[in-house]
């Protein structure tokens, strides 16, 4: 079929814009072996999520991170610390749809309820005893699945999965420090800590909104909004 040149150009442009917008909306299937991220667009070659380093200039260090043997600093109100290893730490993870964290806990340390908007998490316990869980989403059509809490007590060697987007937590219920490592199905999983987002947003959510949402007195909301919500990430 013959297509006039103008229409063909427009179609190509629309396809290109569509491809670009799709590539930045999720972790796309890579279109080449790798696409090491660079900040400086003038030294970049291809666009696929982020600008990519010229493959001829890529070195082993673009795929390398050192120091995950070092415990995170757990001297904080939560008694836990997440140490991320994602595309920020390893630019070679760009477009590859995977990343890693180390999580340290003191006894009774908590990684508080949070979600990863872009990733499923698979957690491995190296040391300690963790009580972990997630809550299923609202499910008006199936009452049995509506906000169901699914929990497990984990020991060294145990592995547990937190499905993408669901609220989950990990709590050290043992007498010793705990250490866990998690793989996440995104180069940039994102974190939304529930209490921080709801009660510690900047600027604050109108207390009338939260009073209605939580069905409590305004002074309780005022109290919660006045707290310092520590971010352990
Ligand atoms: C990009 O810039 C950020 C912020 O300045 C920096 O932390 C990061 O290491 C840079 N990444 C690369 C690949 O240069
Ligand atoms: C750990 O964090 C606390 C609180 O911010 C700080 O006082 C302490 O110096 C840190 N420890 C190390 C080893 O960095």
PDB file of C-alpha atoms and ligand atoms in Angstrom:
ATOM      1  CA  UNK A   1       0.000   0.000   0.000  1.00  0.00           C
ATOM      2  CA  UNK A   2       1.238   3.465  -0.880  1.00  0.00           C
ATOM      3  CA  UNK A   3       1.262   5.972   1.978  1.00  0.00           C
ATOM      4  CA  UNK A   4       2.085   9.588   1.283  1.00  0.00           C
ATOM      5  CA  UNK A   5       5.309  10.819   2.807  1.00  0.00           C
ATOM      6  CA  UNK A   6       3.698  13.258   5.270  1.00  0.00           C
ATOM      7  CA  UNK A   7       1.360  10.600   6.699  1.00  0.00           C
ATOM      8  CA  UNK A   8       4.221   8.113   6.931  1.00  0.00           C
ATOM      9  CA  UNK A   9       6.354  10.630   8.842  1.00  0.00           C
ATOM     10  CA  UNK A  10       3.479  11.323  11.234  1.00  0.00           C
ATOM     11  CA  UNK A  11       2.914   7.585  11.830  1.00  0.00           C
ATOM     12  CA  UNK A  12       6.626   7.074  12.526  1.00  0.00           C
ATOM     13  CA  UNK A  13       6.579  10.029  14.916  1.00  0.00           C
ATOM     14  CA  UNK A  14       3.499   8.732  16.773  1.00  0.00           C
ATOM     15  CA  UNK A  15       5.054   5.242  17.063  1.00  0.00           C
ATOM     16  CA  UNK A  16       8.294   6.796  18.359  1.00  0.00           C
ATOM     17  CA  UNK A  17       6.538   8.946  20.974  1.00  0.00           C
ATOM     18  CA  UNK A  18       4.443   5.945  22.025  1.00  0.00           C
ATOM     19  CA  UNK A  19       7.566   3.791  22.377  1.00  0.00           C
ATOM     20  CA  UNK A  20       9.289   6.493  24.437  1.00  0.00           C
ATOM     21  CA  UNK A  21       6.325   6.970  26.759  1.00  0.00           C
ATOM     22  CA  UNK A  22       5.972   3.209  27.250  1.00  0.00           C
ATOM     23  CA  UNK A  23       9.693   2.851  27.969  1.00  0.00           C
ATOM     24  CA  UNK A  24       9.542   5.418  30.772  1.00  0.00           C
ATOM     25  CA  UNK A  25       6.298   4.074  32.269  1.00  0.00           C
ATOM     26  CA  UNK A  26       7.613   0.635  33.279  1.00  0.00           C
ATOM     27  CA  UNK A  27      10.678  -1.550  33.235  1.00  0.00           C
ATOM     28  CA  UNK A  28      10.761  -2.405  29.523  1.00  0.00           C
ATOM     29  CA  UNK A  29      12.265  -5.442  27.897  1.00  0.00           C
ATOM     30  CA  UNK A  30      15.785  -4.351  26.940  1.00  0.00           C
ATOM     31  CA  UNK A  31      16.327  -3.757  23.230  1.00  0.00           C
ATOM     32  CA  UNK A  32      20.069  -4.397  23.561  1.00  0.00           C
ATOM     33  CA  UNK A  33      22.399  -6.280  25.939  1.00  0.00           C
ATOM     34  CA  UNK A  34      22.526  -3.340  28.322  1.00  0.00           C
ATOM     35  CA  UNK A  35      21.969   0.399  28.548  1.00  0.00           C
ATOM     36  CA  UNK A  36      24.201   1.772  31.339  1.00  0.00           C
ATOM     37  CA  UNK A  37      22.528   4.936  32.646  1.00  0.00           C
ATOM     38  CA  UNK A  38      24.261   8.309  32.391  1.00  0.00           C
ATOM     39  CA  UNK A  39      23.022  11.703  33.578  1.00  0.00           C
ATOM     40  CA  UNK A  40      24.741  13.704  30.867  1.00  0.00           C
ATOM     41  CA  UNK A  41      22.725  13.526  27.654  1.00  0.00           C
ATOM     42  CA  UNK A  42      25.598  14.969  25.587  1.00  0.00           C
ATOM     43  CA  UNK A  43      27.674  11.817  26.145  1.00  0.00           C
ATOM     44  CA  UNK A  44      24.682   9.486  25.645  1.00  0.00           C
ATOM     45  CA  UNK A  45      23.782   7.262  22.731  1.00  0.00           C
ATOM     46  CA  UNK A  46      20.390   5.595  23.024  1.00  0.00           C
ATOM     47  CA  UNK A  47      17.244   6.496  24.894  1.00  0.00           C
ATOM     48  CA  UNK A  48      15.482   3.585  26.576  1.00  0.00           C
ATOM     49  CA  UNK A  49      14.239   4.621  30.017  1.00  0.00           C
ATOM     50  CA  UNK A  50      17.289   6.745  30.787  1.00  0.00           C
ATOM     51  CA  UNK A  51      20.115   8.041  28.624  1.00  0.00           C
ATOM     52  CA  UNK A  52      22.636   5.273  28.057  1.00  0.00           C
ATOM     53  CA  UNK A  53      26.411   5.288  28.138  1.00  0.00           C
ATOM     54  CA  UNK A  54      28.131   4.590  24.838  1.00  0.00           C
ATOM     55  CA  UNK A  55      28.529   0.745  25.011  1.00  0.00           C
ATOM     56  CA  UNK A  56      32.153   1.108  23.887  1.00  0.00           C
ATOM     57  CA  UNK A  57      32.875   3.124  27.054  1.00  0.00           C
ATOM     58  CA  UNK A  58      31.131   0.752  29.479  1.00  0.00           C
ATOM     59  CA  UNK A  59      33.311  -0.900  32.120  1.00  0.00           C
ATOM     60  CA  UNK A  60      32.818  -3.609  34.776  1.00  0.00           C
ATOM     61  CA  UNK A  61      32.264  -0.898  37.400  1.00  0.00           C
ATOM     62  CA  UNK A  62      29.015   0.085  35.648  1.00  0.00           C
ATOM     63  CA  UNK A  63      27.644  -3.287  36.848  1.00  0.00           C
ATOM     64  CA  UNK A  64      29.292  -3.329  40.262  1.00  0.00           C
ATOM     65  CA  UNK A  65      28.435  -2.328  43.843  1.00  0.00           C
ATOM     66  CA  UNK A  66      30.540  -2.856  46.932  1.00  0.00           C
ATOM     67  CA  UNK A  67      29.673  -2.872  50.622  1.00  0.00           C
ATOM     68  CA  UNK A  68      26.487  -4.867  51.098  1.00  0.00           C
ATOM     69  CA  UNK A  69      28.368  -6.849  53.764  1.00  0.00           C
ATOM     70  CA  UNK A  70      28.233  -3.696  55.932  1.00  0.00           C
ATOM     71  CA  UNK A  71      25.163  -3.505  58.240  1.00  0.00           C
ATOM     72  CA  UNK A  72      22.903  -0.456  57.838  1.00  0.00           C
ATOM     73  CA  UNK A  73      22.709   2.014  60.741  1.00  0.00           C
ATOM     74  CA  UNK A  74      19.735   0.886  62.844  1.00  0.00           C
ATOM     75  CA  UNK A  75      20.085   3.649  65.504  1.00  0.00           C
ATOM     76  CA  UNK A  76      16.711   5.200  64.719  1.00  0.00           C
ATOM     77  CA  UNK A  77      13.131   5.097  66.061  1.00  0.00           C
ATOM     78  CA  UNK A  78      12.226   2.077  63.900  1.00  0.00           C
ATOM     79  CA  UNK A  79      15.338   0.012  64.687  1.00  0.00           C
ATOM     80  CA  UNK A  80      15.710  -0.968  61.046  1.00  0.00           C
ATOM     81  CA  UNK A  81      17.553   0.246  57.962  1.00  0.00           C
ATOM     82  CA  UNK A  82      17.096  -0.507  54.275  1.00  0.00           C
ATOM     83  CA  UNK A  83      20.223  -0.294  52.110  1.00  0.00           C
ATOM     84  CA  UNK A  84      19.233  -0.106  48.429  1.00  0.00           C
ATOM     85  CA  UNK A  85      21.141  -1.380  45.410  1.00  0.00           C
ATOM     86  CA  UNK A  86      19.124  -0.167  42.439  1.00  0.00           C
ATOM     87  CA  UNK A  87      19.790   1.798  39.244  1.00  0.00           C
ATOM     88  CA  UNK A  88      21.001   4.758  41.338  1.00  0.00           C
ATOM     89  CA  UNK A  89      23.828   2.641  42.816  1.00  0.00           C
ATOM     90  CA  UNK A  90      24.405   0.436  39.727  1.00  0.00           C
ATOM     91  CA  UNK A  91      23.740   2.394  36.504  1.00  0.00           C
ATOM     92  CA  UNK A  92      24.096  -0.873  34.545  1.00  0.00           C
ATOM     93  CA  UNK A  93      20.727  -2.006  36.015  1.00  0.00           C
ATOM     94  CA  UNK A  94      18.998   0.481  33.707  1.00  0.00           C
ATOM     95  CA  UNK A  95      16.210  -1.268  31.695  1.00  0.00           C
ATOM     96  CA  UNK A  96      16.920  -4.666  33.319  1.00  0.00           C
ATOM     97  CA  UNK A  97      13.905  -4.739  35.669  1.00  0.00           C
ATOM     98  CA  UNK A  98      15.639  -5.947  38.819  1.00  0.00           C
ATOM     99  CA  UNK A  99      17.274  -4.597  42.002  1.00  0.00           C
ATOM    100  CA  UNK A 100      18.277  -5.568  45.526  1.00  0.00           C
ATOM    101  CA  UNK A 101      18.122  -4.333  49.127  1.00  0.00           C
ATOM    102  CA  UNK A 102      19.719  -5.315  52.419  1.00  0.00           C
ATOM    103  CA  UNK A 103      17.531  -4.832  55.514  1.00  0.00           C
ATOM    104  CA  UNK A 104      18.988  -4.731  59.039  1.00  0.00           C
ATOM    105  CA  UNK A 105      16.958  -4.970  62.250  1.00  0.00           C
ATOM    106  CA  UNK A 106      17.754  -4.674  65.954  1.00  0.00           C
ATOM    107  CA  UNK A 107      15.617  -6.887  68.251  1.00  0.00           C
ATOM    108  CA  UNK A 108      12.027  -5.593  67.831  1.00  0.00           C
ATOM    109  CA  UNK A 109      13.173  -3.471  64.918  1.00  0.00           C
ATOM    110  CA  UNK A 110      10.427  -2.881  62.352  1.00  0.00           C
ATOM    111  CA  UNK A 111      10.360  -2.217  58.625  1.00  0.00           C
ATOM    112  CA  UNK A 112       6.950  -0.505  58.849  1.00  0.00           C
ATOM    113  CA  UNK A 113       3.951  -1.087  56.548  1.00  0.00           C
ATOM    114  CA  UNK A 114       4.872   0.119  53.059  1.00  0.00           C
ATOM    115  CA  UNK A 115       4.371  -0.733  49.403  1.00  0.00           C
ATOM    116  CA  UNK A 116       6.579  -0.839  46.322  1.00  0.00           C
ATOM    117  CA  UNK A 117       4.473   0.674  43.544  1.00  0.00           C
ATOM    118  CA  UNK A 118       6.556  -0.945  40.803  1.00  0.00           C
ATOM    119  CA  UNK A 119       7.880  -4.257  42.148  1.00  0.00           C
ATOM    120  CA  UNK A 120       7.225  -7.664  43.596  1.00  0.00           C
ATOM    121  CA  UNK A 121       9.712  -8.465  46.392  1.00  0.00           C
ATOM    122  CA  UNK A 122      11.300 -11.815  47.234  1.00  0.00           C
ATOM    123  CA  UNK A 123      12.914 -11.733  50.690  1.00  0.00           C
ATOM    124  CA  UNK A 124      15.571 -14.065  52.063  1.00  0.00           C
ATOM    125  CA  UNK A 125      16.380 -14.195  55.796  1.00  0.00           C
ATOM    126  CA  UNK A 126      20.096 -14.591  56.502  1.00  0.00           C
ATOM    127  CA  UNK A 127      19.999 -14.085  60.298  1.00  0.00           C
ATOM    128  CA  UNK A 128      17.324 -13.700  62.962  1.00  0.00           C
ATOM    129  CA  UNK A 129      13.581 -14.264  63.194  1.00  0.00           C
ATOM    130  CA  UNK A 130      11.187 -12.056  61.252  1.00  0.00           C
ATOM    131  CA  UNK A 131       7.409 -11.885  61.531  1.00  0.00           C
ATOM    132  CA  UNK A 132       6.351 -10.704  58.061  1.00  0.00           C
ATOM    133  CA  UNK A 133       3.070 -10.106  56.315  1.00  0.00           C
ATOM    134  CA  UNK A 134       1.089  -8.418  53.573  1.00  0.00           C
ATOM    135  CA  UNK A 135      -2.547  -7.378  53.110  1.00  0.00           C
ATOM    136  CA  UNK A 136      -4.519  -8.121  49.954  1.00  0.00           C
ATOM    137  CA  UNK A 137      -6.287  -5.282  48.154  1.00  0.00           C
ATOM    138  CA  UNK A 138      -9.965  -4.282  48.544  1.00  0.00           C
ATOM    139  CA  UNK A 139     -12.064  -6.999  46.953  1.00  0.00           C
ATOM    140  CA  UNK A 140     -15.787  -6.161  47.163  1.00  0.00           C
ATOM    141  CA  UNK A 141     -16.673  -9.179  44.964  1.00  0.00           C
ATOM    142  CA  UNK A 142     -14.993 -11.715  47.215  1.00  0.00           C
ATOM    143  CA  UNK A 143     -15.320 -10.946  50.911  1.00  0.00           C
ATOM    144  CA  UNK A 144     -12.868 -13.724  51.830  1.00  0.00           C
ATOM    145  CA  UNK A 145     -10.116 -11.937  49.874  1.00  0.00           C
ATOM    146  CA  UNK A 146     -11.021  -8.408  51.007  1.00  0.00           C
ATOM    147  CA  UNK A 147      -7.963  -6.953  52.829  1.00  0.00           C
ATOM    148  CA  UNK A 148      -6.893 -10.422  53.974  1.00  0.00           C
ATOM    149  CA  UNK A 149      -3.744 -10.424  56.156  1.00  0.00           C
ATOM    150  CA  UNK A 150      -1.219 -13.103  55.168  1.00  0.00           C
ATOM    151  CA  UNK A 151       1.637 -13.608  57.657  1.00  0.00           C
ATOM    152  CA  UNK A 152       4.524 -15.926  58.402  1.00  0.00           C
ATOM    153  CA  UNK A 153       7.313 -16.222  60.978  1.00  0.00           C
ATOM    154  CA  UNK A 154      10.601 -16.599  59.128  1.00  0.00           C
ATOM    155  CA  UNK A 155      13.919 -18.110  60.263  1.00  0.00           C
ATOM    156  CA  UNK A 156      17.370 -18.119  58.629  1.00  0.00           C
ATOM    157  CA  UNK A 157      17.186 -19.645  55.149  1.00  0.00           C
ATOM    158  CA  UNK A 158      13.489 -18.871  54.743  1.00  0.00           C
ATOM    159  CA  UNK A 159      12.195 -17.008  51.676  1.00  0.00           C
ATOM    160  CA  UNK A 160       8.939 -15.033  51.396  1.00  0.00           C
ATOM    161  CA  UNK A 161       7.226 -13.107  48.589  1.00  0.00           C
ATOM    162  CA  UNK A 162       5.428  -9.743  48.804  1.00  0.00           C
ATOM    163  CA  UNK A 163       3.312  -9.255  45.648  1.00  0.00           C
ATOM    164  CA  UNK A 164       3.659  -6.004  43.709  1.00  0.00           C
ATOM    165  CA  UNK A 165       1.909  -2.978  45.204  1.00  0.00           C
ATOM    166  CA  UNK A 166       0.546  -4.696  48.345  1.00  0.00           C
ATOM    167  CA  UNK A 167       1.115  -3.218  51.823  1.00  0.00           C
ATOM    168  CA  UNK A 168       3.656  -5.315  53.726  1.00  0.00           C
ATOM    169  CA  UNK A 169       5.964  -5.229  56.768  1.00  0.00           C
ATOM    170  CA  UNK A 170       8.808  -7.100  58.479  1.00  0.00           C
ATOM    171  CA  UNK A 171       9.214  -7.199  62.277  1.00  0.00           C
ATOM    172  CA  UNK A 172      12.171  -8.694  64.160  1.00  0.00           C
ATOM    173  CA  UNK A 173      10.541 -10.815  66.873  1.00  0.00           C
ATOM    174  CA  UNK A 174      13.799 -12.539  67.876  1.00  0.00           C
ATOM    175  CA  UNK A 175      16.294 -11.785  70.666  1.00  0.00           C
ATOM    176  CA  UNK A 176      19.123 -11.021  68.198  1.00  0.00           C
ATOM    177  CA  UNK A 177      19.745  -8.687  65.279  1.00  0.00           C
ATOM    178  CA  UNK A 178      18.179  -9.810  62.001  1.00  0.00           C
ATOM    179  CA  UNK A 179      19.501  -9.458  58.440  1.00  0.00           C
ATOM    180  CA  UNK A 180      17.509 -10.017  55.256  1.00  0.00           C
ATOM    181  CA  UNK A 181      18.130  -9.465  51.547  1.00  0.00           C
ATOM    182  CA  UNK A 182      15.393  -8.857  48.982  1.00  0.00           C
ATOM    183  CA  UNK A 183      15.301  -8.982  45.210  1.00  0.00           C
ATOM    184  CA  UNK A 184      12.784  -6.584  43.605  1.00  0.00           C
ATOM    185  CA  UNK A 185      11.342  -6.785  40.093  1.00  0.00           C
ATOM    186  CA  UNK A 186      12.201  -3.216  39.075  1.00  0.00           C
ATOM    187  CA  UNK A 187      15.364  -1.201  38.553  1.00  0.00           C
ATOM    188  CA  UNK A 188      13.575   1.485  40.620  1.00  0.00           C
ATOM    189  CA  UNK A 189      10.883  -0.192  42.807  1.00  0.00           C
ATOM    190  CA  UNK A 190       9.867   2.947  44.732  1.00  0.00           C
ATOM    191  CA  UNK A 191       8.681   2.927  48.356  1.00  0.00           C
ATOM    192  CA  UNK A 192       5.518   4.374  49.894  1.00  0.00           C
ATOM    193  CA  UNK A 193       5.674   4.177  53.696  1.00  0.00           C
ATOM    194  CA  UNK A 194       2.032   4.280  54.729  1.00  0.00           C
ATOM    195  CA  UNK A 195       2.268   6.312  57.979  1.00  0.00           C
ATOM    196  CA  UNK A 196       4.764   8.762  56.468  1.00  0.00           C
ATOM    197  CA  UNK A 197       2.674   9.333  53.344  1.00  0.00           C
ATOM    198  CA  UNK A 198      -0.634   9.730  55.214  1.00  0.00           C
ATOM    199  CA  UNK A 199       0.426  11.590  58.393  1.00  0.00           C
ATOM    200  CA  UNK A 200       3.756  13.103  57.363  1.00  0.00           C
ATOM    201  CA  UNK A 201       3.042  14.459  53.878  1.00  0.00           C
ATOM    202  CA  UNK A 202       4.387  17.860  52.855  1.00  0.00           C
ATOM    203  CA  UNK A 203       2.260  19.930  52.990  1.00  0.00           C
ATOM    204  CA  UNK A 204      -0.004  18.093  55.442  1.00  0.00           C
ATOM    205  CA  UNK A 205      -3.260  16.539  54.257  1.00  0.00           C
ATOM    206  CA  UNK A 206      -6.259  18.571  55.529  1.00  0.00           C
ATOM    207  CA  UNK A 207      -7.088  17.076  58.997  1.00  0.00           C
ATOM    208  CA  UNK A 208     -10.787  17.013  57.997  1.00  0.00           C
ATOM    209  CA  UNK A 209      -9.906  14.515  55.275  1.00  0.00           C
ATOM    210  CA  UNK A 210      -8.054  12.226  57.675  1.00  0.00           C
ATOM    211  CA  UNK A 211     -10.619  12.646  60.482  1.00  0.00           C
ATOM    212  CA  UNK A 212     -13.314  11.400  58.109  1.00  0.00           C
ATOM    213  CA  UNK A 213     -11.128   8.700  56.584  1.00  0.00           C
ATOM    214  CA  UNK A 214     -10.041   7.192  59.908  1.00  0.00           C
ATOM    215  CA  UNK A 215     -13.350   7.924  61.711  1.00  0.00           C
ATOM    216  CA  UNK A 216     -11.618   9.382  64.790  1.00  0.00           C
ATOM    217  CA  UNK A 217     -11.569  12.688  66.683  1.00  0.00           C
ATOM    218  CA  UNK A 218      -9.627  15.558  65.092  1.00  0.00           C
ATOM    219  CA  UNK A 219      -7.227  15.718  68.080  1.00  0.00           C
ATOM    220  CA  UNK A 220      -6.009  12.199  67.268  1.00  0.00           C
ATOM    221  CA  UNK A 221      -5.238  13.273  63.702  1.00  0.00           C
ATOM    222  CA  UNK A 222      -3.539  16.453  64.986  1.00  0.00           C
ATOM    223  CA  UNK A 223      -1.413  14.282  67.295  1.00  0.00           C
ATOM    224  CA  UNK A 224      -0.426  11.902  64.496  1.00  0.00           C
ATOM    225  CA  UNK A 225       0.375  14.752  62.089  1.00  0.00           C
ATOM    226  CA  UNK A 226       2.606  16.382  64.724  1.00  0.00           C
ATOM    227  CA  UNK A 227       4.834  13.274  64.987  1.00  0.00           C
ATOM    228  CA  UNK A 228       8.157  12.871  63.225  1.00  0.00           C
ATOM    229  CA  UNK A 229       7.786   9.950  60.807  1.00  0.00           C
ATOM    230  CA  UNK A 230      11.238   8.462  60.356  1.00  0.00           C
ATOM    231  CA  UNK A 231      12.067   7.112  56.884  1.00  0.00           C
ATOM    232  CA  UNK A 232      14.307   4.020  57.185  1.00  0.00           C
ATOM    233  CA  UNK A 233      15.081   3.889  53.447  1.00  0.00           C
TER     234      UNK A 233
HETATM  235  C1  LIG B   1      23.592  10.954  38.433  1.00  0.00           C
HETATM  236  O1  LIG B   1      23.408  12.051  39.307  1.00  0.00           O
HETATM  237  C2  LIG B   1      23.080  11.668  40.644  1.00  0.00           C
HETATM  238  C3  LIG B   1      22.734  12.933  41.426  1.00  0.00           C
HETATM  239  O2  LIG B   1      23.680  13.958  41.190  1.00  0.00           O
HETATM  240  C4  LIG B   1      24.246  10.874  41.250  1.00  0.00           C
HETATM  241  O3  LIG B   1      23.934  10.476  42.564  1.00  0.00           O
HETATM  242  C5  LIG B   1      24.490   9.647  40.389  1.00  0.00           C
HETATM  243  O4  LIG B   1      25.607   8.934  40.852  1.00  0.00           O
HETATM  244  C6  LIG B   1      24.691  10.036  38.927  1.00  0.00           C
HETATM  245  N1  LIG B   1      24.714   8.817  38.133  1.00  0.00           N
HETATM  246  C7  LIG B   1      25.582   8.621  37.149  1.00  0.00           C
HETATM  247  C8  LIG B   1      25.447   7.322  36.422  1.00  0.00           C
HETATM  248  O5  LIG B   1      26.445   9.431  36.841  1.00  0.00           O
HETATM  249  C1  LIG B   2      24.060   5.994  63.257  1.00  0.00           C
HETATM  250  O1  LIG B   2      23.022   6.955  63.294  1.00  0.00           O
HETATM  251  C2  LIG B   2      23.017   7.740  64.499  1.00  0.00           C
HETATM  252  C3  LIG B   2      21.763   8.584  64.460  1.00  0.00           C
HETATM  253  O2  LIG B   2      21.710   9.356  63.282  1.00  0.00           O
HETATM  254  C4  LIG B   2      24.307   8.546  64.573  1.00  0.00           C
HETATM  255  O3  LIG B   2      24.316   9.301  65.752  1.00  0.00           O
HETATM  256  C5  LIG B   2      25.489   7.587  64.544  1.00  0.00           C
HETATM  257  O4  LIG B   2      26.694   8.321  64.498  1.00  0.00           O
HETATM  258  C6  LIG B   2      25.427   6.663  63.341  1.00  0.00           C
HETATM  259  N1  LIG B   2      26.461   5.630  63.462  1.00  0.00           N
HETATM  260  C7  LIG B   2      27.318   5.375  62.489  1.00  0.00           C
HETATM  261  C8  LIG B   2      28.281   4.263  62.740  1.00  0.00           C
HETATM  262  O5  LIG B   2      27.310   5.975  61.422  1.00  0.00           O
END
